[in-house]
Amino acid sequence: MEANTQTSRNIEIVQKKDLTIRTVLNIYGVFAVIVLILSIFTTNIFINENMVFVYNENLMMGKKKIKEFLSFIFGSAIVFFTCVNLYYRKLK
C-alpha cells in the first residue's frame, strides 16, 4: 500500500469589499451632480399634450444663469461630499 502524498498549495483568499453607507452616499452624490449638470441642457425638451417631444429654444438659460447654476451645483457638491466624508471619518 503506497501513500499518496500531495504538496500543499498556497491558497489566496480574496474577500469582497463591503458596500458601506459612505460608498453609497458618494455614488449617489456623483450621480446627483451629473444629473443636475445634464438638466441644464434638457430643461427645454418636454412632451406636449399630443405625446410628442418638443424642443423650445426660448426656455434655454442664458450664460449668466448657467454660471450661477453651475456654481450652485459645485458648491453644493463640495458641501455634500465634505459632510459625508467627515462624518464617516469620525466614526472610524
Tab-separated table of N, CA and C in Angstrom:
chain	number	residue	atom	x	y	z
A	1	MET	N	0.840	-1.173	0.000
A	1	MET	CA	0.000	0.000	0.000
A	1	MET	C	0.896	1.252	0.000
A	2	GLU	N	0.699	2.100	-0.980
A	2	GLU	CA	1.518	3.302	-1.102
A	2	GLU	C	0.736	4.525	-0.611
A	3	ALA	N	1.438	5.402	0.035
A	3	ALA	CA	0.821	6.645	0.496
A	3	ALA	C	0.804	7.646	-0.657
A	4	ASN	N	-0.331	8.288	-0.847
A	4	ASN	CA	-0.471	9.295	-1.897
A	4	ASN	C	-0.175	10.660	-1.274
A	5	THR	N	1.007	11.135	-1.470
A	5	THR	CA	1.392	12.408	-0.859
A	5	THR	C	1.161	13.551	-1.847
A	6	GLN	N	0.656	14.614	-1.330
A	6	GLN	CA	0.431	15.808	-2.143
A	6	GLN	C	1.083	16.991	-1.446
A	7	THR	N	1.627	17.874	-2.235
A	7	THR	CA	2.220	19.072	-1.649
A	7	THR	C	1.114	20.081	-1.375
A	8	SER	N	1.315	20.844	-0.344
A	8	SER	CA	0.315	21.866	-0.023
A	8	SER	C	0.486	23.050	-0.976
A	9	ARG	N	-0.602	23.615	-1.337
A	9	ARG	CA	-0.593	24.762	-2.243
A	9	ARG	C	-0.922	26.024	-1.462
A	10	ASN	N	-0.357	27.110	-1.914
A	10	ASN	CA	-0.696	28.392	-1.303
A	10	ASN	C	-2.030	28.848	-1.865
A	11	ILE	N	-2.973	29.052	-0.991
A	11	ILE	CA	-4.300	29.489	-1.398
A	11	ILE	C	-4.471	30.934	-0.957
A	12	GLU	N	-4.840	31.756	-1.898
A	12	GLU	CA	-5.065	33.163	-1.592
A	12	GLU	C	-6.562	33.395	-1.447
A	13	ILE	N	-6.952	33.873	-0.287
A	13	ILE	CA	-8.365	34.125	-0.021
A	13	ILE	C	-8.643	35.594	-0.311
A	14	VAL	N	-9.593	35.824	-1.189
A	14	VAL	CA	-9.965	37.186	-1.559
A	14	VAL	C	-11.366	37.453	-1.028
A	15	GLN	N	-11.479	38.470	-0.209
A	15	GLN	CA	-12.781	38.839	0.326
A	15	GLN	C	-13.324	40.016	-0.464
A	16	LYS	N	-14.633	39.983	-0.667
A	16	LYS	CA	-15.263	41.108	-1.352
A	16	LYS	C	-15.266	42.314	-0.432
A	17	LYS	N	-15.101	43.471	-1.035
A	17	LYS	CA	-15.135	44.703	-0.269
A	17	LYS	C	-16.578	44.995	0.122
A	18	ASP	N	-16.774	45.339	1.375
A	18	ASP	CA	-18.124	45.620	1.851
A	18	ASP	C	-18.636	46.927	1.260
A	19	LEU	N	-19.907	46.939	0.950
A	19	LEU	CA	-20.553	48.145	0.451
A	19	LEU	C	-21.089	48.907	1.656
A	20	THR	N	-20.492	50.041	1.946
A	20	THR	CA	-20.864	50.808	3.127
A	20	THR	C	-21.808	51.945	2.745
A	21	ILE	N	-22.411	52.517	3.760
A	21	ILE	CA	-23.296	53.673	3.548
A	21	ILE	C	-22.491	54.835	2.966
A	22	ARG	N	-21.259	54.971	3.402
A	22	ARG	CA	-20.398	56.043	2.883
A	22	ARG	C	-20.200	55.899	1.375
A	23	THR	N	-19.949	54.678	0.914
A	23	THR	CA	-19.769	54.433	-0.515
A	23	THR	C	-21.051	54.723	-1.279
A	24	VAL	N	-22.169	54.278	-0.730
A	24	VAL	CA	-23.461	54.507	-1.385
A	24	VAL	C	-23.748	56.001	-1.489
A	25	LEU	N	-23.493	56.747	-0.428
A	25	LEU	CA	-23.741	58.191	-0.460
A	25	LEU	C	-22.804	58.908	-1.432
A	26	ASN	N	-21.570	58.462	-1.531
A	26	ASN	CA	-20.651	59.065	-2.504
A	26	ASN	C	-21.090	58.779	-3.933
A	27	ILE	N	-21.536	57.558	-4.205
A	27	ILE	CA	-22.039	57.227	-5.547
A	27	ILE	C	-23.294	58.036	-5.850
A	28	TYR	N	-24.182	58.147	-4.866
A	28	TYR	CA	-25.393	58.954	-5.034
A	28	TYR	C	-25.030	60.407	-5.351
A	29	GLY	N	-24.045	60.943	-4.659
A	29	GLY	CA	-23.626	62.321	-4.891
A	29	GLY	C	-23.083	62.541	-6.289
A	30	VAL	N	-22.304	61.591	-6.778
A	30	VAL	CA	-21.759	61.706	-8.138
A	30	VAL	C	-22.886	61.711	-9.161
A	31	PHE	N	-23.839	60.770	-9.009
A	31	PHE	CA	-24.957	60.729	-9.950
A	31	PHE	C	-25.827	61.983	-9.846
A	32	ALA	N	-26.022	62.502	-8.649
A	32	ALA	CA	-26.825	63.714	-8.481
A	32	ALA	C	-26.177	64.904	-9.184
A	33	VAL	N	-24.869	65.035	-9.060
A	33	VAL	CA	-24.166	66.140	-9.720
A	33	VAL	C	-24.257	65.997	-11.235
A	34	ILE	N	-24.073	64.783	-11.744
A	34	ILE	CA	-24.164	64.560	-13.195
A	34	ILE	C	-25.555	64.894	-13.710
A	35	VAL	N	-26.584	64.464	-12.988
A	35	VAL	CA	-27.965	64.727	-13.420
A	35	VAL	C	-28.265	66.220	-13.379
A	36	LEU	N	-27.793	66.921	-12.367
A	36	LEU	CA	-28.032	68.361	-12.301
A	36	LEU	C	-27.332	69.100	-13.438
A	37	ILE	N	-26.134	68.670	-13.787
A	37	ILE	CA	-25.442	69.300	-14.917
A	37	ILE	C	-26.184	69.013	-16.218
A	38	LEU	N	-26.657	67.782	-16.387
A	38	LEU	CA	-27.417	67.450	-17.603
A	38	LEU	C	-28.749	68.197	-17.670
A	39	SER	N	-29.303	68.560	-16.521
A	39	SER	CA	-30.592	69.259	-16.531
A	39	SER	C	-30.491	70.641	-17.168
A	40	ILE	N	-29.294	71.206	-17.233
A	40	ILE	CA	-29.116	72.494	-17.908
A	40	ILE	C	-29.527	72.379	-19.373
A	41	PHE	N	-29.183	71.259	-19.982
A	41	PHE	CA	-29.422	71.089	-21.412
A	41	PHE	C	-30.744	70.407	-21.726
A	42	THR	N	-31.399	69.822	-20.727
A	42	THR	CA	-32.632	69.076	-21.001
A	42	THR	C	-33.893	69.777	-20.515
A	43	THR	N	-33.791	70.956	-19.918
A	43	THR	CA	-34.998	71.635	-19.441
A	43	THR	C	-35.874	72.134	-20.581
A	44	ASN	N	-35.290	72.370	-21.737
A	44	ASN	CA	-36.084	72.877	-22.854
A	44	ASN	C	-36.632	71.758	-23.735
A	45	ILE	N	-36.488	70.511	-23.318
A	45	ILE	CA	-37.080	69.374	-24.030
A	45	ILE	C	-38.207	68.825	-23.163
A	46	PHE	N	-39.395	68.744	-23.722
A	46	PHE	CA	-40.533	68.239	-22.949
A	46	PHE	C	-41.516	67.542	-23.878
A	47	ILE	N	-42.508	66.891	-23.289
A	47	ILE	CA	-43.549	66.197	-24.054
A	47	ILE	C	-44.823	67.022	-23.953
A	48	ASN	N	-45.421	67.355	-25.104
A	48	ASN	CA	-46.650	68.148	-25.095
A	48	ASN	C	-47.870	67.250	-24.900
A	49	GLU	N	-49.053	67.840	-24.996
A	49	GLU	CA	-50.300	67.089	-24.759
A	49	GLU	C	-50.562	66.016	-25.809
A	50	ASN	N	-49.926	66.107	-26.963
A	50	ASN	CA	-50.081	65.085	-28.006
A	50	ASN	C	-49.018	63.992	-27.903
A	51	MET	N	-48.288	63.967	-26.786
A	51	MET	CA	-47.240	62.976	-26.524
A	51	MET	C	-46.128	63.030	-27.575
A	52	VAL	N	-45.732	64.236	-27.933
A	52	VAL	CA	-44.663	64.450	-28.907
A	52	VAL	C	-43.553	65.236	-28.211
A	53	PHE	N	-42.309	64.824	-28.425
A	53	PHE	CA	-41.192	65.573	-27.872
A	53	PHE	C	-41.094	66.924	-28.557
A	54	VAL	N	-40.944	67.977	-27.744
A	54	VAL	CA	-40.866	69.346	-28.250
A	54	VAL	C	-39.595	69.984	-27.702
A	55	TYR	N	-38.893	70.686	-28.560
A	55	TYR	CA	-37.698	71.425	-28.170
A	55	TYR	C	-38.009	72.910	-28.269
A	56	ASN	N	-37.978	73.617	-27.148
A	56	ASN	CA	-38.298	75.032	-27.111
A	56	ASN	C	-37.029	75.808	-26.766
A	57	GLU	N	-36.508	76.557	-27.732
A	57	GLU	CA	-35.270	77.300	-27.507
A	57	GLU	C	-35.464	78.486	-26.573
A	58	ASN	N	-36.691	78.936	-26.385
A	58	ASN	CA	-36.945	80.075	-25.501
A	58	ASN	C	-36.714	79.723	-24.037
A	59	LEU	N	-36.754	78.432	-23.705
A	59	LEU	CA	-36.558	78.016	-22.322
A	59	LEU	C	-35.091	77.833	-21.944
A	60	MET	N	-34.201	77.960	-22.907
A	60	MET	CA	-32.767	77.774	-22.641
A	60	MET	C	-32.265	78.892	-21.737
A	61	MET	N	-31.476	78.531	-20.730
A	61	MET	CA	-30.946	79.517	-19.792
A	61	MET	C	-29.853	80.339	-20.463
A	62	GLY	N	-29.734	81.567	-20.010
A	62	GLY	CA	-28.664	82.425	-20.510
A	62	GLY	C	-27.329	82.043	-19.889
A	63	LYS	N	-26.262	82.640	-20.385
A	63	LYS	CA	-24.925	82.304	-19.892
A	63	LYS	C	-24.759	82.640	-18.415
A	64	LYS	N	-25.337	83.761	-17.997
A	64	LYS	CA	-25.214	84.158	-16.597
A	64	LYS	C	-25.950	83.170	-15.693
A	65	LYS	N	-27.143	82.758	-16.097
A	65	LYS	CA	-27.911	81.789	-15.306
A	65	LYS	C	-27.199	80.441	-15.238
A	66	ILE	N	-26.581	80.034	-16.350
A	66	ILE	CA	-25.856	78.761	-16.362
A	66	ILE	C	-24.665	78.827	-15.407
A	67	LYS	N	-23.933	79.946	-15.406
A	67	LYS	CA	-22.806	80.101	-14.486
A	67	LYS	C	-23.276	80.062	-13.037
A	68	GLU	N	-24.397	80.737	-12.749
A	68	GLU	CA	-24.932	80.721	-11.392
A	68	GLU	C	-25.356	79.314	-10.983
A	69	PHE	N	-26.006	78.609	-11.885
A	69	PHE	CA	-26.474	77.260	-11.585
A	69	PHE	C	-25.296	76.303	-11.393
A	70	LEU	N	-24.263	76.425	-12.234
A	70	LEU	CA	-23.078	75.580	-12.079
A	70	LEU	C	-22.352	75.866	-10.767
A	71	SER	N	-22.280	77.131	-10.388
A	71	SER	CA	-21.639	77.451	-9.107
A	71	SER	C	-22.456	76.892	-7.946
A	72	PHE	N	-23.781	76.913	-8.054
A	72	PHE	CA	-24.636	76.298	-7.036
A	72	PHE	C	-24.406	74.791	-6.970
A	73	ILE	N	-24.349	74.142	-8.130
A	73	ILE	CA	-24.156	72.686	-8.172
A	73	ILE	C	-22.818	72.307	-7.545
A	74	PHE	N	-21.743	72.962	-7.964
A	74	PHE	CA	-20.421	72.594	-7.454
A	74	PHE	C	-20.252	72.978	-5.986
A	75	GLY	N	-20.843	74.088	-5.586
A	75	GLY	CA	-20.808	74.454	-4.167
A	75	GLY	C	-21.548	73.452	-3.307
A	76	SER	N	-22.721	73.039	-3.771
A	76	SER	CA	-23.488	72.029	-3.045
A	76	SER	C	-22.760	70.693	-3.014
A	77	ALA	N	-22.104	70.346	-4.108
A	77	ALA	CA	-21.354	69.082	-4.159
A	77	ALA	C	-20.199	69.102	-3.160
A	78	ILE	N	-19.503	70.216	-3.075
A	78	ILE	CA	-18.397	70.318	-2.119
A	78	ILE	C	-18.907	70.154	-0.695
A	79	VAL	N	-20.002	70.824	-0.371
A	79	VAL	CA	-20.575	70.707	0.971
A	79	VAL	C	-21.043	69.280	1.235
A	80	PHE	N	-21.725	68.666	0.272
A	80	PHE	CA	-22.248	67.310	0.449
A	80	PHE	C	-21.122	66.307	0.681
A	81	PHE	N	-20.127	66.295	-0.213
A	81	PHE	CA	-19.045	65.314	-0.088
A	81	PHE	C	-18.204	65.559	1.160
A	82	THR	N	-18.022	66.819	1.530
A	82	THR	CA	-17.283	67.120	2.753
A	82	THR	C	-18.023	66.597	3.973
A	83	CYS	N	-19.323	66.856	4.043
A	83	CYS	CA	-20.112	66.388	5.188
A	83	CYS	C	-20.133	64.865	5.275
A	84	VAL	N	-20.362	64.198	4.163
A	84	VAL	CA	-20.422	62.731	4.167
A	84	VAL	C	-19.091	62.145	4.607
A	85	ASN	N	-18.013	62.605	4.016
A	85	ASN	CA	-16.716	62.002	4.313
A	85	ASN	C	-16.188	62.382	5.692
A	86	LEU	N	-16.470	63.579	6.165
A	86	LEU	CA	-16.059	63.934	7.523
A	86	LEU	C	-16.858	63.155	8.561
A	87	TYR	N	-18.142	62.967	8.330
A	87	TYR	CA	-18.973	62.225	9.277
A	87	TYR	C	-18.490	60.786	9.409
A	88	TYR	N	-18.223	60.133	8.292
A	88	TYR	CA	-17.804	58.737	8.358
A	88	TYR	C	-16.338	58.597	8.751
A	89	ARG	N	-15.552	59.647	8.612
A	89	ARG	CA	-14.179	59.602	9.112
A	89	ARG	C	-14.190	59.657	10.637
A	90	LYS	N	-15.132	60.415	11.220
A	90	LYS	CA	-15.252	60.490	12.678
A	90	LYS	C	-15.671	59.147	13.264
A	91	LEU	N	-16.501	58.407	12.537
A	91	LEU	CA	-16.980	57.126	13.053
A	91	LEU	C	-15.882	56.071	13.094
A	92	LYS	N	-14.870	56.193	12.248
A	92	LYS	CA	-13.769	55.215	12.260
A	92	LYS	C	-12.967	55.421	13.460
